[in-house]
Amino acid sequence: MSEQTTPQAQWSVTVTPVIAAITTLCASSALAGVIDGMRWLGYAGIAVIVVTATGLALRAIRTPTLVVGLAQMVALLFLVVALFTNSGILGVIPGPKAFAELGEVLRKSVDAVQTGVPPVPASTPMLCLVVIAIGLVAVLVDTLAVSAGAPAACGLVLLCVYAVPASLADELLPWWSFVLGATSFALLLAVDGAHRHQQWRNRPALPDTAAAFGSPTTMVSSALVLGLLAGVVVTGIGTVGGLPGGSGGGGGGGGLALKPFTALRGMLDQGTNVELFRVRGLGNEGRYLRAMTLPRYDRNGGWTAADALPDDIPADSDLPPAPGDDGGGTITRISIEPINSQDLWAPVYGIPRKLRDIPKGMFYDQSGGMVYSRNSRKLPTYVEEADMSQPTAADLRLAGYDFGEIDPVYLAGDGIDPEVVALAKQITDGKTTMFDKALALQKHFERSNGFDYKTKTGTSSDEDALKEFLFRSKIGYCEQYASAMAILARAAGIPSRVAIGYTAGFQSGDYRSITTQDAHAWVEVFFPAQGWVTFDPTPLSDGRTYEAPYTT
């Protein structure tokens, strides 16, 4: 009797795949810590069944190992097309339209992961991500456990399944998920050992897999590399990232998520409206809550965070005056209660003078006006003592042009398109003060000039998107408006930056409720002896835009 027909070999291509599938599904239960409800489990189960059934069918007719793995991935692709697109050929075969439709779904899924607070709703984009992720895990586990005959190596892959939701969830993962995963993995090892009668690491490779997989040492090494690579890639998609120059290694994008505008867009696009903060002490004034500022403009990548943020000013100490600030003003005490916000930033109002009840390990960026941590965290309720005073239009007209107090990065406009520079000159022509120039730039974006506000627009803030917005479509949301005005200000020689945070929300009892739909971007312009002053060019029609007294 050949090895292919021995009871041991027959067991390896029938029972072991089923146990491997059960093990994968049990490990996927870790997602219960980051996705709301259990609807996603049915989709994960379908993905595992399709992968396992494909493997069982092809191994029954002695299909080569490599072909089995490729066929399982093709079957998974067909399943994704059938479930999440309407353009597949015969409903399941991907074509150009189906790939484009699937790409949009995946973009929304990444945005949902980056901006959502666990547990996130089981939306269509999230279900698509579950099917793809768990389906690929099922392929890898099936290949290691059955084709390679190395079920122990599956533990490295399954560990990554737990690592990803653990890195996203604020709370511990469900205890029963670990019990299910450990029990099913032990069963996989026991079943394999009982029917092979050999120690796994001393067992020779199967004849039809030796050339493809090599020695057990090679298999373990390959599994380790694949497991670590998958963990790094998938976790990179899901985490909020680190600060530029910090231990997190967030890179130039930095911000509310991997990229500030990605997170902003995700909050405005997602179907559900999630409460983020409750604010007390602000009164009826609709001032903006600033999370972060973006000082750098790159014509190819839009606005980005600073390369590095300082950590020499603890946020729980008296905060020094910012550039252009005299350190005075009347203090307003504002209580900020994070509800579903977990981030690197502690948003603040006006000019922060002191923060109370802020955790250790948070810092104040004097130049950028930001309070931040090196790692994402959910903050307790904290109290900001803020200077909420504002200059008058007359004060701003007398400010002058002495920018020695600020970093030259706020004036940098290298590479701005000549057509954009010409537009800035046209808008500000005849204006004798910097304030009147800034006000003219803001008023340029009024609806009377053909501009309109919509969130369903392009996803880029680079030079091509800027020109499309300024000269042709004139349709965008706060990202496009803030980016465009700040660039025009730079082109006119005015120091500017993009601020990202939230509008004032709505009054609910004794507090103001700020939600994901209040996510917003605006422009801050520097005036000597006055500091950074807010200008908002976005023509919102729902009353959420703050009109500062100096602009009216």
PDB file of N, CA, C and O in Angstrom, residues 468-517:
ATOM      1  N   GLU A 468      -7.332  71.157  -8.527  1.00  0.00           N
ATOM      2  CA  GLU A 468      -8.666  70.708  -8.934  1.00  0.00           C
ATOM      3  C   GLU A 468      -9.724  71.388  -8.074  1.00  0.00           C
ATOM      4  O   GLU A 468     -10.759  71.843  -8.573  1.00  0.00           O
ATOM      5  N   PHE A 469      -9.463  71.458  -6.763  1.00  0.00           N
ATOM      6  CA  PHE A 469     -10.419  72.071  -5.835  1.00  0.00           C
ATOM      7  C   PHE A 469     -10.515  73.578  -6.045  1.00  0.00           C
ATOM      8  O   PHE A 469     -11.616  74.145  -6.115  1.00  0.00           O
ATOM      9  N   LEU A 470      -9.394  74.254  -6.181  1.00  0.00           N
ATOM     10  CA  LEU A 470      -9.376  75.715  -6.261  1.00  0.00           C
ATOM     11  C   LEU A 470      -9.929  76.253  -7.580  1.00  0.00           C
ATOM     12  O   LEU A 470     -10.635  77.269  -7.591  1.00  0.00           O
ATOM     13  N   PHE A 471      -9.630  75.576  -8.664  1.00  0.00           N
ATOM     14  CA  PHE A 471      -9.920  76.154  -9.973  1.00  0.00           C
ATOM     15  C   PHE A 471     -11.045  75.465 -10.748  1.00  0.00           C
ATOM     16  O   PHE A 471     -11.553  76.033 -11.706  1.00  0.00           O
ATOM     17  N   ARG A 472     -11.421  74.250 -10.332  1.00  0.00           N
ATOM     18  CA  ARG A 472     -12.414  73.537 -11.136  1.00  0.00           C
ATOM     19  C   ARG A 472     -13.619  73.077 -10.304  1.00  0.00           C
ATOM     20  O   ARG A 472     -14.701  73.630 -10.424  1.00  0.00           O
ATOM     21  N   SER A 473     -13.441  72.102  -9.447  1.00  0.00           N
ATOM     22  CA  SER A 473     -14.614  71.527  -8.773  1.00  0.00           C
ATOM     23  C   SER A 473     -15.202  72.462  -7.721  1.00  0.00           C
ATOM     24  O   SER A 473     -16.414  72.603  -7.608  1.00  0.00           O
ATOM     25  N   LYS A 474     -14.329  73.072  -6.894  1.00  0.00           N
ATOM     26  CA  LYS A 474     -14.739  73.946  -5.792  1.00  0.00           C
ATOM     27  C   LYS A 474     -15.681  73.228  -4.825  1.00  0.00           C
ATOM     28  O   LYS A 474     -16.486  73.855  -4.132  1.00  0.00           O
ATOM     29  N   ILE A 475     -15.579  71.904  -4.787  1.00  0.00           N
ATOM     30  CA  ILE A 475     -16.394  71.100  -3.873  1.00  0.00           C
ATOM     31  C   ILE A 475     -15.465  70.300  -2.968  1.00  0.00           C
ATOM     32  O   ILE A 475     -14.564  69.610  -3.447  1.00  0.00           O
ATOM     33  N   GLY A 476     -15.660  70.398  -1.677  1.00  0.00           N
ATOM     34  CA  GLY A 476     -14.808  69.659  -0.761  1.00  0.00           C
ATOM     35  C   GLY A 476     -15.351  69.734   0.652  1.00  0.00           C
ATOM     36  O   GLY A 476     -16.429  70.258   0.903  1.00  0.00           O
ATOM     37  N   TYR A 477     -14.602  69.180   1.578  1.00  0.00           N
ATOM     38  CA  TYR A 477     -14.965  69.316   2.979  1.00  0.00           C
ATOM     39  C   TYR A 477     -13.799  69.984   3.695  1.00  0.00           C
ATOM     40  O   TYR A 477     -12.904  70.550   3.058  1.00  0.00           O
ATOM     41  N   CYS A 478     -13.811  69.981   5.017  1.00  0.00           N
ATOM     42  CA  CYS A 478     -12.891  70.839   5.763  1.00  0.00           C
ATOM     43  C   CYS A 478     -11.428  70.571   5.423  1.00  0.00           C
ATOM     44  O   CYS A 478     -10.599  71.491   5.486  1.00  0.00           O
ATOM     45  N   GLU A 479     -11.052  69.338   5.066  1.00  0.00           N
ATOM     46  CA  GLU A 479      -9.659  69.067   4.691  1.00  0.00           C
ATOM     47  C   GLU A 479      -9.244  69.934   3.512  1.00  0.00           C
ATOM     48  O   GLU A 479      -8.193  70.594   3.542  1.00  0.00           O
ATOM     49  N   GLN A 480     -10.060  69.937   2.458  1.00  0.00           N
ATOM     50  CA  GLN A 480      -9.714  70.713   1.271  1.00  0.00           C
ATOM     51  C   GLN A 480      -9.708  72.215   1.558  1.00  0.00           C
ATOM     52  O   GLN A 480      -8.815  72.937   1.110  1.00  0.00           O
ATOM     53  N   TYR A 481     -10.695  72.679   2.315  1.00  0.00           N
ATOM     54  CA  TYR A 481     -10.785  74.117   2.586  1.00  0.00           C
ATOM     55  C   TYR A 481      -9.611  74.594   3.442  1.00  0.00           C
ATOM     56  O   TYR A 481      -8.980  75.620   3.138  1.00  0.00           O
ATOM     57  N   ALA A 482      -9.319  73.875   4.520  1.00  0.00           N
ATOM     58  CA  ALA A 482      -8.219  74.290   5.400  1.00  0.00           C
ATOM     59  C   ALA A 482      -6.881  74.192   4.674  1.00  0.00           C
ATOM     60  O   ALA A 482      -6.038  75.091   4.785  1.00  0.00           O
ATOM     61  N   SER A 483      -6.686  73.106   3.940  1.00  0.00           N
ATOM     62  CA  SER A 483      -5.433  72.943   3.196  1.00  0.00           C
ATOM     63  C   SER A 483      -5.241  74.073   2.192  1.00  0.00           C
ATOM     64  O   SER A 483      -4.159  74.668   2.099  1.00  0.00           O
ATOM     65  N   ALA A 484      -6.301  74.362   1.450  1.00  0.00           N
ATOM     66  CA  ALA A 484      -6.197  75.367   0.395  1.00  0.00           C
ATOM     67  C   ALA A 484      -5.938  76.760   0.965  1.00  0.00           C
ATOM     68  O   ALA A 484      -5.069  77.494   0.467  1.00  0.00           O
ATOM     69  N   MET A 485      -6.658  77.153   2.022  1.00  0.00           N
ATOM     70  CA  MET A 485      -6.446  78.494   2.567  1.00  0.00           C
ATOM     71  C   MET A 485      -5.053  78.630   3.167  1.00  0.00           C
ATOM     72  O   MET A 485      -4.392  79.665   3.002  1.00  0.00           O
ATOM     73  N   ALA A 486      -4.592  77.587   3.883  1.00  0.00           N
ATOM     74  CA  ALA A 486      -3.264  77.660   4.493  1.00  0.00           C
ATOM     75  C   ALA A 486      -2.176  77.773   3.431  1.00  0.00           C
ATOM     76  O   ALA A 486      -1.185  78.496   3.613  1.00  0.00           O
ATOM     77  N   ILE A 487      -2.344  77.079   2.303  1.00  0.00           N
ATOM     78  CA  ILE A 487      -1.356  77.163   1.220  1.00  0.00           C
ATOM     79  C   ILE A 487      -1.386  78.541   0.568  1.00  0.00           C
ATOM     80  O   ILE A 487      -0.337  79.133   0.284  1.00  0.00           O
ATOM     81  N   LEU A 488      -2.580  79.084   0.356  1.00  0.00           N
ATOM     82  CA  LEU A 488      -2.686  80.425  -0.200  1.00  0.00           C
ATOM     83  C   LEU A 488      -2.055  81.454   0.733  1.00  0.00           C
ATOM     84  O   LEU A 488      -1.420  82.422   0.281  1.00  0.00           O
ATOM     85  N   ALA A 489      -2.227  81.255   2.047  1.00  0.00           N
ATOM     86  CA  ALA A 489      -1.606  82.168   3.009  1.00  0.00           C
ATOM     87  C   ALA A 489      -0.083  82.101   2.902  1.00  0.00           C
ATOM     88  O   ALA A 489       0.592  83.147   2.890  1.00  0.00           O
ATOM     89  N   ARG A 490       0.460  80.902   2.810  1.00  0.00           N
ATOM     90  CA  ARG A 490       1.912  80.767   2.636  1.00  0.00           C
ATOM     91  C   ARG A 490       2.367  81.469   1.354  1.00  0.00           C
ATOM     92  O   ARG A 490       3.396  82.135   1.322  1.00  0.00           O
ATOM     93  N   ALA A 491       1.582  81.293   0.291  1.00  0.00           N
ATOM     94  CA  ALA A 491       1.931  81.916  -0.985  1.00  0.00           C
ATOM     95  C   ALA A 491       1.910  83.435  -0.883  1.00  0.00           C
ATOM     96  O   ALA A 491       2.609  84.126  -1.630  1.00  0.00           O
ATOM     97  N   ALA A 492       1.115  83.974   0.061  1.00  0.00           N
ATOM     98  CA  ALA A 492       1.027  85.418   0.258  1.00  0.00           C
ATOM     99  C   ALA A 492       1.996  85.911   1.331  1.00  0.00           C
ATOM    100  O   ALA A 492       1.937  87.092   1.712  1.00  0.00           O
ATOM    101  N   GLY A 493       2.874  85.024   1.826  1.00  0.00           N
ATOM    102  CA  GLY A 493       3.852  85.422   2.830  1.00  0.00           C
ATOM    103  C   GLY A 493       3.312  85.485   4.239  1.00  0.00           C
ATOM    104  O   GLY A 493       3.907  86.134   5.113  1.00  0.00           O
ATOM    105  N   ILE A 494       2.206  84.810   4.490  1.00  0.00           N
ATOM    106  CA  ILE A 494       1.570  84.825   5.816  1.00  0.00           C
ATOM    107  C   ILE A 494       1.850  83.497   6.519  1.00  0.00           C
ATOM    108  O   ILE A 494       1.560  82.434   5.963  1.00  0.00           O
ATOM    109  N   PRO A 495       2.398  83.499   7.736  1.00  0.00           N
ATOM    110  CA  PRO A 495       2.661  82.245   8.457  1.00  0.00           C
ATOM    111  C   PRO A 495       1.352  81.551   8.817  1.00  0.00           C
ATOM    112  O   PRO A 495       0.451  82.164   9.392  1.00  0.00           O
ATOM    113  N   SER A 496       1.236  80.281   8.472  1.00  0.00           N
ATOM    114  CA  SER A 496      -0.024  79.568   8.688  1.00  0.00           C
ATOM    115  C   SER A 496       0.243  78.111   9.015  1.00  0.00           C
ATOM    116  O   SER A 496       1.329  77.586   8.785  1.00  0.00           O
ATOM    117  N   ARG A 497      -0.772  77.454   9.534  1.00  0.00           N
ATOM    118  CA  ARG A 497      -0.731  76.011   9.787  1.00  0.00           C
ATOM    119  C   ARG A 497      -2.166  75.492   9.754  1.00  0.00           C
ATOM    120  O   ARG A 497      -3.129  76.256   9.906  1.00  0.00           O
ATOM    121  N   VAL A 498      -2.300  74.191   9.572  1.00  0.00           N
ATOM    122  CA  VAL A 498      -3.610  73.542   9.594  1.00  0.00           C
ATOM    123  C   VAL A 498      -3.825  72.957  10.981  1.00  0.00           C
ATOM    124  O   VAL A 498      -2.949  72.276  11.528  1.00  0.00           O
ATOM    125  N   ALA A 499      -4.968  73.227  11.574  1.00  0.00           N
ATOM    126  CA  ALA A 499      -5.329  72.660  12.882  1.00  0.00           C
ATOM    127  C   ALA A 499      -6.409  71.604  12.685  1.00  0.00           C
ATOM    128  O   ALA A 499      -7.295  71.757  11.831  1.00  0.00           O
ATOM    129  N   ILE A 500      -6.323  70.551  13.465  1.00  0.00           N
ATOM    130  CA  ILE A 500      -7.305  69.466  13.397  1.00  0.00           C
ATOM    131  C   ILE A 500      -7.875  69.219  14.787  1.00  0.00           C
ATOM    132  O   ILE A 500      -7.130  69.157  15.772  1.00  0.00           O
ATOM    133  N   GLY A 501      -9.160  69.121  14.857  1.00  0.00           N
ATOM    134  CA  GLY A 501      -9.813  68.878  16.143  1.00  0.00           C
ATOM    135  C   GLY A 501     -11.303  68.740  15.945  1.00  0.00           C
ATOM    136  O   GLY A 501     -11.749  67.978  15.080  1.00  0.00           O
ATOM    137  N   TYR A 502     -12.090  69.531  16.708  1.00  0.00           N
ATOM    138  CA  TYR A 502     -13.539  69.355  16.710  1.00  0.00           C
ATOM    139  C   TYR A 502     -14.243  70.703  16.860  1.00  0.00           C
ATOM    140  O   TYR A 502     -13.731  71.618  17.514  1.00  0.00           O
ATOM    141  N   THR A 503     -15.416  70.797  16.244  1.00  0.00           N
ATOM    142  CA  THR A 503     -16.276  71.945  16.503  1.00  0.00           C
ATOM    143  C   THR A 503     -16.885  71.783  17.895  1.00  0.00           C
ATOM    144  O   THR A 503     -16.646  70.792  18.581  1.00  0.00           O
ATOM    145  N   ALA A 504     -17.698  72.748  18.293  1.00  0.00           N
ATOM    146  CA  ALA A 504     -18.159  72.786  19.691  1.00  0.00           C
ATOM    147  C   ALA A 504     -19.248  71.778  20.008  1.00  0.00           C
ATOM    148  O   ALA A 504     -19.645  71.647  21.167  1.00  0.00           O
ATOM    149  N   GLY A 505     -19.748  71.045  19.023  1.00  0.00           N
ATOM    150  CA  GLY A 505     -20.781  70.050  19.309  1.00  0.00           C
ATOM    151  C   GLY A 505     -22.124  70.697  19.619  1.00  0.00           C
ATOM    152  O   GLY A 505     -22.435  71.795  19.167  1.00  0.00           O
ATOM    153  N   PHE A 506     -22.931  70.017  20.449  1.00  0.00           N
ATOM    154  CA  PHE A 506     -24.255  70.549  20.787  1.00  0.00           C
ATOM    155  C   PHE A 506     -24.495  70.433  22.286  1.00  0.00           C
ATOM    156  O   PHE A 506     -23.923  69.580  22.969  1.00  0.00           O
ATOM    157  N   GLN A 507     -25.334  71.320  22.797  1.00  0.00           N
ATOM    158  CA  GLN A 507     -25.620  71.335  24.225  1.00  0.00           C
ATOM    159  C   GLN A 507     -26.542  70.178  24.591  1.00  0.00           C
ATOM    160  O   GLN A 507     -27.551  69.918  23.936  1.00  0.00           O
ATOM    161  N   SER A 508     -26.176  69.452  25.648  1.00  0.00           N
ATOM    162  CA  SER A 508     -26.993  68.346  26.149  1.00  0.00           C
ATOM    163  C   SER A 508     -26.974  68.405  27.677  1.00  0.00           C
ATOM    164  O   SER A 508     -26.005  67.995  28.311  1.00  0.00           O
ATOM    165  N   GLY A 509     -28.016  68.959  28.259  1.00  0.00           N
ATOM    166  CA  GLY A 509     -28.041  69.108  29.711  1.00  0.00           C
ATOM    167  C   GLY A 509     -26.995  70.119  30.157  1.00  0.00           C
ATOM    168  O   GLY A 509     -26.937  71.251  29.675  1.00  0.00           O
ATOM    169  N   ASP A 510     -26.114  69.688  31.080  1.00  0.00           N
ATOM    170  CA  ASP A 510     -25.105  70.610  31.614  1.00  0.00           C
ATOM    171  C   ASP A 510     -23.767  70.498  30.885  1.00  0.00           C
ATOM    172  O   ASP A 510     -22.769  71.032  31.356  1.00  0.00           O
ATOM    173  N   TYR A 511     -23.730  69.815  29.745  1.00  0.00           N
ATOM    174  CA  TYR A 511     -22.463  69.675  29.027  1.00  0.00           C
ATOM    175  C   TYR A 511     -22.699  69.807  27.518  1.00  0.00           C
ATOM    176  O   TYR A 511     -23.816  69.706  27.023  1.00  0.00           O
ATOM    177  N   ARG A 512     -21.590  70.033  26.805  1.00  0.00           N
ATOM    178  CA  ARG A 512     -21.617  70.010  25.345  1.00  0.00           C
ATOM    179  C   ARG A 512     -21.110  68.660  24.882  1.00  0.00           C
ATOM    180  O   ARG A 512     -20.051  68.195  25.330  1.00  0.00           O
ATOM    181  N   SER A 513     -21.861  68.009  24.014  1.00  0.00           N
ATOM    182  CA  SER A 513     -21.497  66.688  23.500  1.00  0.00           C
ATOM    183  C   SER A 513     -20.788  66.852  22.162  1.00  0.00           C
ATOM    184  O   SER A 513     -21.315  67.465  21.230  1.00  0.00           O
ATOM    185  N   ILE A 514     -19.572  66.299  22.082  1.00  0.00           N
ATOM    186  CA  ILE A 514     -18.780  66.366  20.858  1.00  0.00           C
ATOM    187  C   ILE A 514     -18.659  64.952  20.298  1.00  0.00           C
ATOM    188  O   ILE A 514     -18.253  64.023  21.000  1.00  0.00           O
ATOM    189  N   THR A 515     -19.022  64.778  19.032  1.00  0.00           N
ATOM    190  CA  THR A 515     -19.072  63.463  18.408  1.00  0.00           C
ATOM    191  C   THR A 515     -18.121  63.391  17.220  1.00  0.00           C
ATOM    192  O   THR A 515     -17.468  64.371  16.860  1.00  0.00           O
ATOM    193  N   THR A 516     -18.079  62.214  16.595  1.00  0.00           N
ATOM    194  CA  THR A 516     -17.224  62.043  15.419  1.00  0.00           C
ATOM    195  C   THR A 516     -17.650  62.965  14.283  1.00  0.00           C
ATOM    196  O   THR A 516     -16.823  63.351  13.452  1.00  0.00           O
ATOM    197  N   GLN A 517     -18.923  63.337  14.222  1.00  0.00           N
ATOM    198  CA  GLN A 517     -19.380  64.229  13.169  1.00  0.00           C
ATOM    199  C   GLN A 517     -18.944  65.676  13.393  1.00  0.00           C
ATOM    200  O   GLN A 517     -19.125  66.525  12.519  1.00  0.00           O
TER     201      GLN A 517
END
